[in-house]
Coordinates of C-alpha atoms and ligand atoms in Angstrom, one line a residue:
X1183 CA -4.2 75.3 -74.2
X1184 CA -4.8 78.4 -76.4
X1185 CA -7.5 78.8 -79.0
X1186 CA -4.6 78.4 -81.6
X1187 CA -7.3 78.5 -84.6
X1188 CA -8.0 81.9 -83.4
X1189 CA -4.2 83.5 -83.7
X1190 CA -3.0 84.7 -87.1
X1191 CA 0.3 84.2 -87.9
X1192 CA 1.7 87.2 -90.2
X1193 CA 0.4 85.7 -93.2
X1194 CA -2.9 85.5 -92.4
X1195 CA -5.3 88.5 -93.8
X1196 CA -4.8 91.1 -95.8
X1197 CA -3.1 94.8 -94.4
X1198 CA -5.4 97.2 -91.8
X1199 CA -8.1 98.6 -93.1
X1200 CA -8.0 102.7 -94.2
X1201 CA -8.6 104.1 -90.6
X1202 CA -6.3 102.1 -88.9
X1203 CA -4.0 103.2 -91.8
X1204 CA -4.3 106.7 -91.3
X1205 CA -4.1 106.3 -87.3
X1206 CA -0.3 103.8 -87.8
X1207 CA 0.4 106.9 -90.2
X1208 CA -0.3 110.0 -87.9
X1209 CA 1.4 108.1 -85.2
X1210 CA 4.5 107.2 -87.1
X1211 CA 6.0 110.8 -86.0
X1212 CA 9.8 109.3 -84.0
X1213 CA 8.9 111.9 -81.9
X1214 CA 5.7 109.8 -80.4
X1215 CA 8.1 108.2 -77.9
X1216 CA 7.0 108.9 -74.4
X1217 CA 8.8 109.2 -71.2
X1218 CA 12.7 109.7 -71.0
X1219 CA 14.5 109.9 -74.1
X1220 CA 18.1 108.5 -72.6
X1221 CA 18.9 107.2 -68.6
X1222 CA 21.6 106.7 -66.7
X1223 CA 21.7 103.2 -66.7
X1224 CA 23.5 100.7 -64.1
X1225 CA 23.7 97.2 -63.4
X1226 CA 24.1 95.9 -59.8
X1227 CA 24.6 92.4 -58.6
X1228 CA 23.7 92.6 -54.9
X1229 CA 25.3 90.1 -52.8
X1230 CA 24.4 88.0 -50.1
X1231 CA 27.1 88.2 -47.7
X1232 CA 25.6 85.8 -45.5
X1233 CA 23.9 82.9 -46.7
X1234 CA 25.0 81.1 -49.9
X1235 CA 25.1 83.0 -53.4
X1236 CA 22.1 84.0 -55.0
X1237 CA 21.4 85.6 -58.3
X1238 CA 20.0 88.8 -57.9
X1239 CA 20.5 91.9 -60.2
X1240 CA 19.3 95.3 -60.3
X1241 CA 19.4 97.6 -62.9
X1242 CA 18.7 101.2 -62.1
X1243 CA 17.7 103.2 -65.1
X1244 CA 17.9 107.2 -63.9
X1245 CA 16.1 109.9 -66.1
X1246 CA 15.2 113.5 -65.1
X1247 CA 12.1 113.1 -63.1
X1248 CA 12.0 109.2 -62.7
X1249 CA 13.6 106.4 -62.3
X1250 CA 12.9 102.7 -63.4
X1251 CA 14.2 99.6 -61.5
X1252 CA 13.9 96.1 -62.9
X1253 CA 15.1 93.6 -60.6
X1254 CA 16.1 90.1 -62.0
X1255 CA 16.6 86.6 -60.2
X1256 CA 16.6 83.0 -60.4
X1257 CA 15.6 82.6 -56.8
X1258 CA 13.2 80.2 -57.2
X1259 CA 11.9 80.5 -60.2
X1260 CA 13.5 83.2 -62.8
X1261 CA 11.4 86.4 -62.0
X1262 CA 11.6 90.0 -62.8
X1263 CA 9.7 92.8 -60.9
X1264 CA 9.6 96.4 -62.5
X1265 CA 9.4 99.2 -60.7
X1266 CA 8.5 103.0 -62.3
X1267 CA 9.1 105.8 -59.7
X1268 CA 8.3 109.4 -60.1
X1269 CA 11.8 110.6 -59.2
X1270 CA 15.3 110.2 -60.1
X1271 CA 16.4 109.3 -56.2
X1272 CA 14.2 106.3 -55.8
X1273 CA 17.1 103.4 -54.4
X1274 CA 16.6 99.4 -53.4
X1275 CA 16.9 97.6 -50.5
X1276 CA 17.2 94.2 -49.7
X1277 CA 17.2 92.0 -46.4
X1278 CA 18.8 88.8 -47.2
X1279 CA 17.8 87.3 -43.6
X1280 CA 14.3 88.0 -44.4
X1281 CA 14.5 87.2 -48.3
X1282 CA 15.7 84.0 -47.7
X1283 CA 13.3 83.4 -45.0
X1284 CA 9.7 81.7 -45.3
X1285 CA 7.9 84.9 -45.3
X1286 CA 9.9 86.8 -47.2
X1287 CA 7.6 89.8 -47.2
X1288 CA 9.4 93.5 -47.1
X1289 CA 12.5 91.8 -47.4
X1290 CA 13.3 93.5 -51.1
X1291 CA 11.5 97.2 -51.2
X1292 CA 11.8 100.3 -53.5
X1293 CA 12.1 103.6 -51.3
X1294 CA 10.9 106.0 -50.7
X1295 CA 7.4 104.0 -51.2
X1296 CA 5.1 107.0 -52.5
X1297 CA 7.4 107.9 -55.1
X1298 CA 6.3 104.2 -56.6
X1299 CA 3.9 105.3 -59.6
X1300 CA 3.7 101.4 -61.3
X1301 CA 5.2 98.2 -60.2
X1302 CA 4.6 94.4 -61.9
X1303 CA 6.4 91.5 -62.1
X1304 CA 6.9 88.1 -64.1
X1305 CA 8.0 84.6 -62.6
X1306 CA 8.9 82.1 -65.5
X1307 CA 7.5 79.3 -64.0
X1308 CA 7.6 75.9 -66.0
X1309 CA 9.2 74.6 -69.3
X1310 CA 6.9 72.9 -71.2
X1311 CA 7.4 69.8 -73.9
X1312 CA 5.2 68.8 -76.3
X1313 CA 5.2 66.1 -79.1
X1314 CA 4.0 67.3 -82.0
X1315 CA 3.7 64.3 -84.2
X1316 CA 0.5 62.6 -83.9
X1317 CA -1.8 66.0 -84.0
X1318 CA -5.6 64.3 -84.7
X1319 CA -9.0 65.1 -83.7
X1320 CA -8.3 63.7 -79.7
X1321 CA -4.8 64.6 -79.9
X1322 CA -5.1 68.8 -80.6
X1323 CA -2.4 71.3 -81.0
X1324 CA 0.5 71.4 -79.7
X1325 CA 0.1 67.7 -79.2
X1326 CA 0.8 65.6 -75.9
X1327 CA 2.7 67.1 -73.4
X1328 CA 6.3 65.0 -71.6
X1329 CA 6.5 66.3 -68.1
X1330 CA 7.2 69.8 -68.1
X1331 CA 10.3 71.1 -66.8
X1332 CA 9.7 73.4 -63.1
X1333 CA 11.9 76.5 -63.4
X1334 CA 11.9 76.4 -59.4
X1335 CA 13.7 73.6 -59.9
X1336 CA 17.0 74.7 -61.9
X1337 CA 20.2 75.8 -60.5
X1338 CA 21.7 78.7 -62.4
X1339 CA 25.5 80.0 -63.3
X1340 CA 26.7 83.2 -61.6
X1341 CA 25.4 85.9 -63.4
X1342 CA 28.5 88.2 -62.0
X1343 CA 30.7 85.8 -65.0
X1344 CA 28.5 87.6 -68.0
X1345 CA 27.6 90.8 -66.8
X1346 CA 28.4 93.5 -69.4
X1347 CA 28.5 96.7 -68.6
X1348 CA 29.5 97.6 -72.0
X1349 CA 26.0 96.1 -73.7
X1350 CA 24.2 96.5 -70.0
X1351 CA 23.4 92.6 -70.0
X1352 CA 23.7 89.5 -68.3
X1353 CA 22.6 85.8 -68.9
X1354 CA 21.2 83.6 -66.5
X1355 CA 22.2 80.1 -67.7
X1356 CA 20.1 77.1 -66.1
X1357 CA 19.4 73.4 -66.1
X1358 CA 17.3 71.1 -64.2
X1359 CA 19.1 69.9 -60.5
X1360 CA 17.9 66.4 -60.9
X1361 CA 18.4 65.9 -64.6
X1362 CA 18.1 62.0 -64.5
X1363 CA 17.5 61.9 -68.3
X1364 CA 20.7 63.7 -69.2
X1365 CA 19.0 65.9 -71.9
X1366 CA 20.1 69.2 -70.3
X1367 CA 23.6 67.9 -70.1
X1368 CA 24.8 70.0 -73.3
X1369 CA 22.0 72.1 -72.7
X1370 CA 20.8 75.3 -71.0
X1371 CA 17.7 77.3 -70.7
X1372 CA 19.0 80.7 -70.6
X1373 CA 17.6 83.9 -69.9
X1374 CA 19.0 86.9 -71.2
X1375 CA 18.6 90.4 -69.8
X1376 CA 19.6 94.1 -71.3
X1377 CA 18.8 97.4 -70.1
X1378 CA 19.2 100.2 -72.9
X1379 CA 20.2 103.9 -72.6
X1380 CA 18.6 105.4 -75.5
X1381 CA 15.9 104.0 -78.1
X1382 CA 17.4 101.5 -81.0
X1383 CA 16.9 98.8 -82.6
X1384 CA 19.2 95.6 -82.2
X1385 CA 20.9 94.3 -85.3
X1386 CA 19.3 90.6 -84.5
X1387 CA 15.6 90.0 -85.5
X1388 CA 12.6 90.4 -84.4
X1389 CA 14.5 94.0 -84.1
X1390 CA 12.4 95.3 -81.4
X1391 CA 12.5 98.8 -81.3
X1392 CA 13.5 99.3 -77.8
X1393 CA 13.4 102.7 -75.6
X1394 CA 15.3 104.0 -72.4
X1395 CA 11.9 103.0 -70.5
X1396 CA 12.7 99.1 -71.4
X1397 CA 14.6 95.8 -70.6
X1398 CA 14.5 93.4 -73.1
X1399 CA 14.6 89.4 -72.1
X1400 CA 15.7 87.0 -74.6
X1401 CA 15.0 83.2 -73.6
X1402 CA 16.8 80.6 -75.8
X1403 CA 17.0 77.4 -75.0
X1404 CA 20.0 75.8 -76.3
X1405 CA 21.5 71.7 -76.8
X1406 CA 19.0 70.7 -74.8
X1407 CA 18.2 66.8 -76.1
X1408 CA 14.7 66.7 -77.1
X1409 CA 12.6 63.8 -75.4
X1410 CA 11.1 62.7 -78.9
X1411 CA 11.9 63.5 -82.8
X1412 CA 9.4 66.6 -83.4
X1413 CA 9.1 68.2 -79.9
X1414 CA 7.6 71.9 -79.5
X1415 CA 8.4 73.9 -76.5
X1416 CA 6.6 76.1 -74.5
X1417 CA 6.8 78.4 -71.5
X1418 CA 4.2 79.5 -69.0
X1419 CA 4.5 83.0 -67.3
X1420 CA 2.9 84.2 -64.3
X1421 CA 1.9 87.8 -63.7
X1422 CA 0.1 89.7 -61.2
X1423 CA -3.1 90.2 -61.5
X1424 CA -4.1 94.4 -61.0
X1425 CA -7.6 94.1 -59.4
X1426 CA -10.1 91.8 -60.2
X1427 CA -9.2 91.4 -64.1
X1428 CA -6.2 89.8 -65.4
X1429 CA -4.4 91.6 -67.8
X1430 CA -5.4 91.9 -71.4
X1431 CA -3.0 90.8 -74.6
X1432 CA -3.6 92.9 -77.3
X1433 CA -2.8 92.2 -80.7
X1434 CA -0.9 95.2 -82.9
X1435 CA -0.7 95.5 -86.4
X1436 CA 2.0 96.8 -88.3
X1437 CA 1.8 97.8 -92.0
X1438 CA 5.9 97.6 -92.2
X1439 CA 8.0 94.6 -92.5
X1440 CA 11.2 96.7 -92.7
X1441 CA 12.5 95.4 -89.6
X1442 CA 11.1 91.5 -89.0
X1443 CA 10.7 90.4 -92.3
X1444 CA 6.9 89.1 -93.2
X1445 CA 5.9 89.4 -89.2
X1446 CA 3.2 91.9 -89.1
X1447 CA 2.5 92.2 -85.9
X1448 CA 3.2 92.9 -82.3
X1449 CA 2.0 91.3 -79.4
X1450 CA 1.2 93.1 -76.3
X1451 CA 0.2 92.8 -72.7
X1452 CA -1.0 95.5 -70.8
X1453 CA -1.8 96.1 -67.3
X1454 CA -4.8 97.5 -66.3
X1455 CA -3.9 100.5 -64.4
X1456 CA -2.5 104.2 -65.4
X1457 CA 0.2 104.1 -65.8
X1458 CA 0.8 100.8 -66.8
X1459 CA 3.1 98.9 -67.9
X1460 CA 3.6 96.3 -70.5
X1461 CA 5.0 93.5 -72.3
X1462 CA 6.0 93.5 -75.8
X1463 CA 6.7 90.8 -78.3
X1464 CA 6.7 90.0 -82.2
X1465 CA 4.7 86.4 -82.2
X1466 CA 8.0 84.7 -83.6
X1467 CA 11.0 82.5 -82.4
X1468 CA 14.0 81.3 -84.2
X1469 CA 15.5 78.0 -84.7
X1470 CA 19.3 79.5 -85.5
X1471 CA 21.4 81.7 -83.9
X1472 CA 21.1 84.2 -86.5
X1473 CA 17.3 84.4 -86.7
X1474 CA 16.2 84.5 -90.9
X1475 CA 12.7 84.5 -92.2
X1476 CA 13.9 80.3 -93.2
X1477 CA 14.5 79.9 -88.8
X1478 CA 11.7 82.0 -88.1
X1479 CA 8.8 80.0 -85.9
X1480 CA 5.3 81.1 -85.2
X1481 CA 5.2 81.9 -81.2
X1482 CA 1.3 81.8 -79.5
X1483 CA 0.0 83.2 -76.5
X1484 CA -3.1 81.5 -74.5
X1485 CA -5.0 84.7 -72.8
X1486 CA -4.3 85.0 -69.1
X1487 CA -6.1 83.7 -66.5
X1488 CA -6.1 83.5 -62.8
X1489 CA -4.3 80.7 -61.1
X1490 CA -6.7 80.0 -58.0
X1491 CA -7.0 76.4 -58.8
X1492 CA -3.6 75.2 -59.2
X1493 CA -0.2 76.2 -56.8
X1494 CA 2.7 78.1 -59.2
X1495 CA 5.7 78.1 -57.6
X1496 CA 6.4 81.1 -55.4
X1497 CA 8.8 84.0 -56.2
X1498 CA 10.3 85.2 -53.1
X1499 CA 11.8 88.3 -54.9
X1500 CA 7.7 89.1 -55.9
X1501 CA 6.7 88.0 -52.6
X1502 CA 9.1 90.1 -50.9
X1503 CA 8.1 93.1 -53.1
X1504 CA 4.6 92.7 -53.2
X1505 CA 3.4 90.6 -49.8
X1506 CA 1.4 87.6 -50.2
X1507 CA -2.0 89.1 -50.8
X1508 CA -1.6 89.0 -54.7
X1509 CA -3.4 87.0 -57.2
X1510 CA -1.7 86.4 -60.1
X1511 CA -2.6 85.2 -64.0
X1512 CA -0.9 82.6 -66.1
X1513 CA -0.1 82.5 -69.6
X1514 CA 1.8 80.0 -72.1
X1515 CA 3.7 80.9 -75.4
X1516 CA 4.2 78.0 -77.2
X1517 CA 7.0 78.4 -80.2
X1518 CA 6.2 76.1 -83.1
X1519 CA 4.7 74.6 -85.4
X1520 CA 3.5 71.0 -86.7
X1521 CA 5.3 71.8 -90.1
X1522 CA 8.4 74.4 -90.8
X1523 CA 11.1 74.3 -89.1
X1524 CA 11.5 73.8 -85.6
X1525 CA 13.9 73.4 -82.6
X1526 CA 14.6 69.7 -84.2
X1527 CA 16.8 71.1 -86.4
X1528 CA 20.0 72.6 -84.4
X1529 CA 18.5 72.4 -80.8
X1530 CA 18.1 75.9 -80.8
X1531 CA 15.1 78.2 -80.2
X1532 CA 15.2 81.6 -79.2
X1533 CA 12.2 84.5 -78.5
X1534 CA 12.5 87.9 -77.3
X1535 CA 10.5 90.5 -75.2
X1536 CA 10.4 94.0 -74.0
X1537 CA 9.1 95.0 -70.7
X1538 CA 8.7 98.3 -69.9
X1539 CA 6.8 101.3 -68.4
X1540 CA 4.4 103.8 -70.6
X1541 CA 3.2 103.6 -73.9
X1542 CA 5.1 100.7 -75.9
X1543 CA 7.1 101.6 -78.9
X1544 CA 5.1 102.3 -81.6
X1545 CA 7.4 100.9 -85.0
X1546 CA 7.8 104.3 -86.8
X1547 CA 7.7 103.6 -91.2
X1548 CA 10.5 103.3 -93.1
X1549 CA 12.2 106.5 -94.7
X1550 CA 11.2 105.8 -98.1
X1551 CA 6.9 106.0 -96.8
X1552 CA 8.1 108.9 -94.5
X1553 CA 9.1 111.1 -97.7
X1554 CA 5.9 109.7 -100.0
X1555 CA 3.9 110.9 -97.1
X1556 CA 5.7 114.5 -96.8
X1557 CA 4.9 115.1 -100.6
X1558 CA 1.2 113.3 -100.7
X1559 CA -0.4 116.4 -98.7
X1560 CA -4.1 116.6 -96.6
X1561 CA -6.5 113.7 -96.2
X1562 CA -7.7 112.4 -99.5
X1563 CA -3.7 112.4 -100.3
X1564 CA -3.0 110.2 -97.5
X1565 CA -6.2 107.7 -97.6
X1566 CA -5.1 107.5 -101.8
X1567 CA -1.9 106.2 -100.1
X1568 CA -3.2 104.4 -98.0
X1569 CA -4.8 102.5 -100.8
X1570 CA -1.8 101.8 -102.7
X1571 CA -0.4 101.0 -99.7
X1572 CA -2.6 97.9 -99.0
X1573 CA -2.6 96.8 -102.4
X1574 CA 1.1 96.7 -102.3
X1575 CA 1.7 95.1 -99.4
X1576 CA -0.8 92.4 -100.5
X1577 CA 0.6 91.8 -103.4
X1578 CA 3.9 91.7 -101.9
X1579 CA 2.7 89.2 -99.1
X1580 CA 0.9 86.8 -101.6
X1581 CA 3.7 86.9 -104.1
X1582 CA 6.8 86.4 -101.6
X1583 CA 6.3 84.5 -98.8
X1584 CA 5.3 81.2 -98.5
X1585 CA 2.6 80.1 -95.4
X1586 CA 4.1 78.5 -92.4
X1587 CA 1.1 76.1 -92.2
Ligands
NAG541 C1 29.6 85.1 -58.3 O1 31.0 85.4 -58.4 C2 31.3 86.6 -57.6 C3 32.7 86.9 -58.0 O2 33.4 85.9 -58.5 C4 31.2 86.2 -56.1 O3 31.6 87.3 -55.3 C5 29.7 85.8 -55.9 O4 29.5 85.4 -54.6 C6 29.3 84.8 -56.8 N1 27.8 84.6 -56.7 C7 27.2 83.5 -56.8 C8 25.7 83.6 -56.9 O5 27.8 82.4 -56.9
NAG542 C1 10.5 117.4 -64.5 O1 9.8 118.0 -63.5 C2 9.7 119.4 -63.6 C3 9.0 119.9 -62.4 O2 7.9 119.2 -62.1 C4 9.1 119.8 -64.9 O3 9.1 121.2 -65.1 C5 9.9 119.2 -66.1 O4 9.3 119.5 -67.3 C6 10.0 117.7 -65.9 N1 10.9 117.2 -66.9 C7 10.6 116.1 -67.7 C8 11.7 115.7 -68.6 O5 9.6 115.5 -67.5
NAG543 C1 16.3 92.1 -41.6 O1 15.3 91.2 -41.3 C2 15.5 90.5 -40.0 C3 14.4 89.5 -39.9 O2 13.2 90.0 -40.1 C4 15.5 91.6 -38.9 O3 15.7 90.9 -37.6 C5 16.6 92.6 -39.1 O4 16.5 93.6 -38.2 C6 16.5 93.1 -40.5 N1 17.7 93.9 -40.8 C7 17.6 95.2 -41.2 C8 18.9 95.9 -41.5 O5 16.6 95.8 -41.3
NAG544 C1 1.2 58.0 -83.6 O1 0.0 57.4 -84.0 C2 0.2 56.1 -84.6 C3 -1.2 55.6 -85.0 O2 -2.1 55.9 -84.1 C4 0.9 55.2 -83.6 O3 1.2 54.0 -84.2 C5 2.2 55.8 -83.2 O4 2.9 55.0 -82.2 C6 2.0 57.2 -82.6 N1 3.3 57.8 -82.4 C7 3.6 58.4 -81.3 C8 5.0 59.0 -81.2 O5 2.9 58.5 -80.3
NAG545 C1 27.4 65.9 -74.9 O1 28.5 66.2 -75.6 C2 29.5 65.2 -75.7 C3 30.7 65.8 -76.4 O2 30.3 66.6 -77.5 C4 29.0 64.0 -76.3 O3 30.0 63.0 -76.3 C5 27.8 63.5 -75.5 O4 27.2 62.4 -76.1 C6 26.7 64.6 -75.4 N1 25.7 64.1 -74.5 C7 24.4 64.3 -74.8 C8 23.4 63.8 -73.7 O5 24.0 64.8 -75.8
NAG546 C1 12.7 59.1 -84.3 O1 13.3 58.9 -85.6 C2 14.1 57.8 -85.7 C3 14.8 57.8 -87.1 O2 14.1 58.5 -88.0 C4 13.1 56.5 -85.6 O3 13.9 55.4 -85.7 C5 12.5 56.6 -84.2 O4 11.5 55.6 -84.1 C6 11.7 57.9 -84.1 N1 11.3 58.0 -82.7 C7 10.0 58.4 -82.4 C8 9.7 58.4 -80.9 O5 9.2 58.7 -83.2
NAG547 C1 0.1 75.7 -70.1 O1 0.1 74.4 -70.8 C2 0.1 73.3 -70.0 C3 0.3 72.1 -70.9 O2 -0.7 72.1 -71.8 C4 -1.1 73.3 -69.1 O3 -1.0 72.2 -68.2 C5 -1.1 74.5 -68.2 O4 -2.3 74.6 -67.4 C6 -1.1 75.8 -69.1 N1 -1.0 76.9 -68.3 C7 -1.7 78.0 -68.5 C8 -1.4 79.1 -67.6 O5 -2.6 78.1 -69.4

């Protein structure tokens, strides 16, 4: 799977070094948001008069001079596509009869089609299981894997039941159609999905500062009977691929803890194109409901890489979008660790995600460094800060929290 040895968990080094410093601190301005500050934001389940029921939601997220559609379903496998357009009129169609058909193509579009300025999407296509107790030198991280779990292969509640205008969310709850071991009968895999307004910052951790050019996805996979006594989930993700390169996962820095306690960094994927879009994660799960530094789980990302060699299962929502001459790139996270704690404790684990359009939210400093900073004037002032800055934080680091592994 991924070069795990190579991924730094929080704890790991020591704070950036003075120039990325003074770069987090020039950017730290709230004002470096880009794109819409608030949209008009609706949810949408679009039926299927004809055939049977199918998930299929659309939120429309209107600003001045664009407009942003994400559009969410568990046909076949969960999969969200997200559209940026450059004006505020930009509307979706669908074609059930040709959505539901074998070549699906055209039969989900965004119009008018050269108002589309960025599109992507993401099909969630397998659950995997892993058991983590006998890691060796011929056994390696996370350990050897049950049968993993197809998400085409789920059947899924009726989102219309949990949609909430209020919060601008639904849930997709799912579990397997042929479970024949029973371990998803108290259980779901459930996929979470809110649209925002306005930027803020959930009460919950991670505490992704989101924007009104995101949707955030929570997975959490919940009461689901483990197949063994120490098992480690995982979950691979398909993307498109934008030319010949699969898209690049960047890791972020940040020099303030403020919000997700000792998790110093962000994850990001970005798509190779302008503008792009991207992904955004903290590399952390939880094993309770009300995430804590004590349920917090290190999350790890293989890098994408094309899937020429072995069939995913097909999206007909991305096929639909996108036709059928796209490659796409795969990815795992994998939430766990062989020590700490771990889904084994409440059969619960849950990670969150923002997708959006534009540059991704940039975690502005706390208050307190914002004030320092107005008082500690020019350059040598700042670097000085800087300095204290790093020693603090590694002090604080190496004095409060205890390694994972
Ligand atoms: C969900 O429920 C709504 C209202 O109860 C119904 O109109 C719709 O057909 C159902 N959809 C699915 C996917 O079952
Ligand atoms: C919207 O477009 C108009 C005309 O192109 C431009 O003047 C205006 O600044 C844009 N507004 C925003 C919020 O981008
Ligand atoms: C939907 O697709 C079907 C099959 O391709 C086609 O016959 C029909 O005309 C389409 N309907 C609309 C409203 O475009
Ligand atoms: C772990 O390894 C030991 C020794 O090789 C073996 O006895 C045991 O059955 C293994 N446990 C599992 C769960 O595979
Ligand atoms: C599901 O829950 C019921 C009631 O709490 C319990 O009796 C049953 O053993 C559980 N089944 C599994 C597979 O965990
Ligand atoms: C799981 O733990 C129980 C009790 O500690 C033990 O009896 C059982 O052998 C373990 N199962 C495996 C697969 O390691
Ligand atoms: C994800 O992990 C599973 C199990 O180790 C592996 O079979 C699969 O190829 C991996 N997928 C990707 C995209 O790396």
């Amino acid at each position: 799977m991924c070069s795990c040895g190579e991924l730094h968990w929080g704890w790991g080094r020591c704070a950036p070094g003075p120039v990325l410093l003074l770069s987090l601190l020039l950017s730290a301005a709230p004002a470096a948001l880009m794109g819409e500050e608030t949209r008009r934001v609706s949810l949408e389940v679009i039926p299927n008069w004809r055939g049977p029921p199918q998930n299929l939601l659309h939120i429309r997220a209107v600003g001045t001079n664009s407009t942003l559609h994400y559009v969410w379903s568990s046909l076949g496998p969960p999969a969200g596509l997200l559209v940026a357009t450059n004006t505020p009129n930009s509307f979706l169609t669908v074609n059930w009869s040709r959505l539901l058909s074998p070549e699906p193509d055209e039969g989900l579009m965004i119009l008018p089609k050269d108002s589309i300025q960025f599109s992507s999407a993401l099909v969630f296509t397998r659950l995997f299981e892993f058991d983590i107790t006998n890691i060796s030198e011929t056994v390696k991280f996370p350990g050897k894997p049950y049968p993993p779990y197809s998400l085409a292969e789920f059947s899924w509640n009726n989102i219309t039941d949990s949609l909430d205008p209020a919060t601008l969310s639904t849930t997709f709850q799912g579990h397997p159609i042929h479970d024949s071991t029973k371990a998803f009968a108290n259980g779901s895999l459930n996929f979470r999905v809110q649209a925002f307004s306005k930027s803020g910052r959930p009460a919950q951790p991670p505490r992704l500062l989101h924007t009104a050019d995101t949707c955030q996805l929570e997975v959490a996979l919940v009461g689901a009977s483990p197949r063994g006594n120490h098992s480690l989930f995982g979950l691979e993700v398909a993307t498109l691929s934008q030319g010949a390169d699969c898209p690049s996962v960047q890791e972020q820095h940040s020099i303030d803890d403020e919000y997700a306690p000792a998790v110093f960094q962000l994850n990001q994927l970005l798509w190779n194109s302008f503008p792009s879009g991207f992904m955004q994660w903290r590399p952390v799960a939880f094993s309770q409901k009300q995430g804590s530094r004590e349920s917090a789980l290190p999350c790890q990302v293989s890098p994408p890489h094309h899937t020429l060699t072995y069939p995913l299962p097909q999206s007909p929502i991305v096929r639909a979008f996108f036709g059928s001459k796209t490659n796409f790139c795969a990815f795992n996270l994998t939430f766990g660790a062989s020590a700490g704690p771990g889904y084994w404790d409440q059969h619960y684990l849950s990670w969150s995600m923002l997708l959006g359009v534009g540059s991704p939210p940039v975690d502005t400093l706390s208050p307190l460094v914002l004030g320092i900073m107005a008082v500690a004037l020019g350059a040598p002032g700042l670097l000085l800060l800087g300095g204290s800055l790093i020693l603090l934080l590694c002090h604080k680091r190496s004095s409060e929290y205890q390694p994972l592994n």
